[in-house]
Each structure stands twice: as structure tokens, then as C-alpha cells.
Amino acid sequence: MQDEEAFEEFKQMSGAAIKAHNGRALVRNPAPDHREGGAEGLAIVIEFESLDAARAFYESDAYSEARAVRERISDTDLILVEGL
């Protein structure tokens, strides 16, 4: 993480966007046990009512503003997947 203050700003902004789209964080782990692949660092799993709801969150103005803050300070791998 390059800028802790900006990351706190991102957390506040993204948290409000998640809540506005009825999402909820299931996992937030700053030091997950990576076994395979290139991902490293903080791992977060957020649940939404549907894949469409997750897309609406991701494409929302509120999250777009938060994402702009995050993109200045960190590298991210983000995927949307259909749940069980």
C-alpha cells in the first residue's frame, strides 16, 4: 500500500457504495495464505443479491469515484462471479 490515508478514504467511499447496493463483506483478510497464482495482499469477498446487483455496484457513480482513489494507490485484481 502506497498511501494509507488515501486507502482509508477509499474504504469509506467504497463501504458506502457497497451498503447502498445491499452488499455485505464476508471476508476481509490483510494477510491471506496464498498457495497458487499471482495475487497477493489484502483479500476481500463481498456478497450481493445477484451478479446483476454486483455489476450495478461496480458500475455505479459512487464506486467509480472510490475506484479512482484506489487506482492511484494500489494494484487490484477484481472479479465478479455468480454464487451458488
C-alpha positions as a Python dict, from the first residue, in 0.01 Angstrom:
ca = {
    (1, 'M'): (0, 0, 0),
    (2, 'Q'): (144, 330, -107),
    (3, 'D'): (-78, 577, 80),
    (4, 'E'): (-259, 471, 397),
    (5, 'E'): (-462, 794, 421),
    (6, 'A'): (-593, 757, 66),
    (7, 'F'): (-671, 390, 133),
    (8, 'E'): (-881, 491, 434),
    (9, 'E'): (-1065, 735, 206),
    (10, 'F'): (-1125, 451, -42),
    (11, 'K'): (-1256, 224, 234),
    (12, 'Q'): (-1508, 486, 347),
    (13, 'M'): (-1622, 562, -8),
    (14, 'S'): (-1644, 200, -119),
    (15, 'G'): (-1811, 94, 204),
    (16, 'A'): (-2090, 345, 145),
    (17, 'A'): (-2129, 223, -216),
    (18, 'I'): (-2142, -140, -103),
    (19, 'K'): (-2406, -60, 158),
    (20, 'A'): (-2611, 142, -94),
    (21, 'H'): (-2623, -169, -317),
    (22, 'N'): (-2718, -403, -31),
    (23, 'G'): (-2381, -574, -37),
    (24, 'R'): (-2204, -716, 263),
    (25, 'A'): (-1843, -806, 325),
    (26, 'L'): (-1798, -1176, 401),
    (27, 'V'): (-1417, -1178, 417),
    (28, 'R'): (-1154, -909, 473),
    (29, 'N'): (-810, -1053, 534),
    (30, 'P'): (-492, -843, 506),
    (31, 'A'): (-265, -1149, 506),
    (32, 'P'): (-434, -1446, 332),
    (33, 'D'): (-245, -1771, 284),
    (34, 'H'): (-172, -1757, -91),
    (35, 'R'): (-97, -2102, -231),
    (36, 'E'): (-119, -2054, -609),
    (37, 'G'): (-136, -1773, -863),
    (38, 'G'): (0, -1422, -867),
    (39, 'A'): (-248, -1244, -640),
    (40, 'E'): (-107, -1113, -316),
    (41, 'G'): (-203, -877, -37),
    (42, 'L'): (-545, -794, 103),
    (43, 'A'): (-831, -1030, 11),
    (44, 'I'): (-1194, -917, 27),
    (45, 'V'): (-1511, -1111, -61),
    (46, 'I'): (-1832, -912, -93),
    (47, 'E'): (-2174, -1069, -137),
    (48, 'F'): (-2454, -910, -340),
    (49, 'E'): (-2807, -1035, -407),
    (50, 'S'): (-2715, -1127, -765),
    (51, 'L'): (-2450, -1089, -1031),
    (52, 'D'): (-2657, -804, -1177),
    (53, 'A'): (-2654, -630, -837),
    (54, 'A'): (-2275, -670, -822),
    (55, 'R'): (-2246, -521, -1171),
    (56, 'A'): (-2472, -230, -1073),
    (57, 'F'): (-2248, -165, -770),
    (58, 'Y'): (-1929, -183, -976),
    (59, 'E'): (-2066, 47, -1246),
    (60, 'S'): (-2222, 297, -1003),
    (61, 'D'): (-2102, 656, -983),
    (62, 'A'): (-2025, 613, -613),
    (63, 'Y'): (-1799, 313, -666),
    (64, 'S'): (-1641, 469, -977),
    (65, 'E'): (-1532, 762, -759),
    (66, 'A'): (-1396, 525, -494),
    (67, 'R'): (-1222, 315, -758),
    (68, 'A'): (-1044, 626, -892),
    (69, 'V'): (-895, 679, -545),
    (70, 'R'): (-792, 313, -518),
    (71, 'E'): (-634, 302, -862),
    (72, 'R'): (-396, 584, -766),
    (73, 'I'): (-261, 390, -468),
    (74, 'S'): (-277, 18, -534),
    (75, 'D'): (-287, -261, -788),
    (76, 'T'): (-602, -473, -778),
    (77, 'D'): (-740, -795, -918),
    (78, 'L'): (-1119, -782, -908),
    (79, 'I'): (-1361, -1043, -1038),
    (80, 'L'): (-1738, -1079, -1031),
    (81, 'V'): (-1870, -1435, -1007),
    (82, 'E'): (-2213, -1597, -982),
    (83, 'G'): (-2264, -1762, -643),
    (84, 'L'): (-2426, -2089, -551),
}
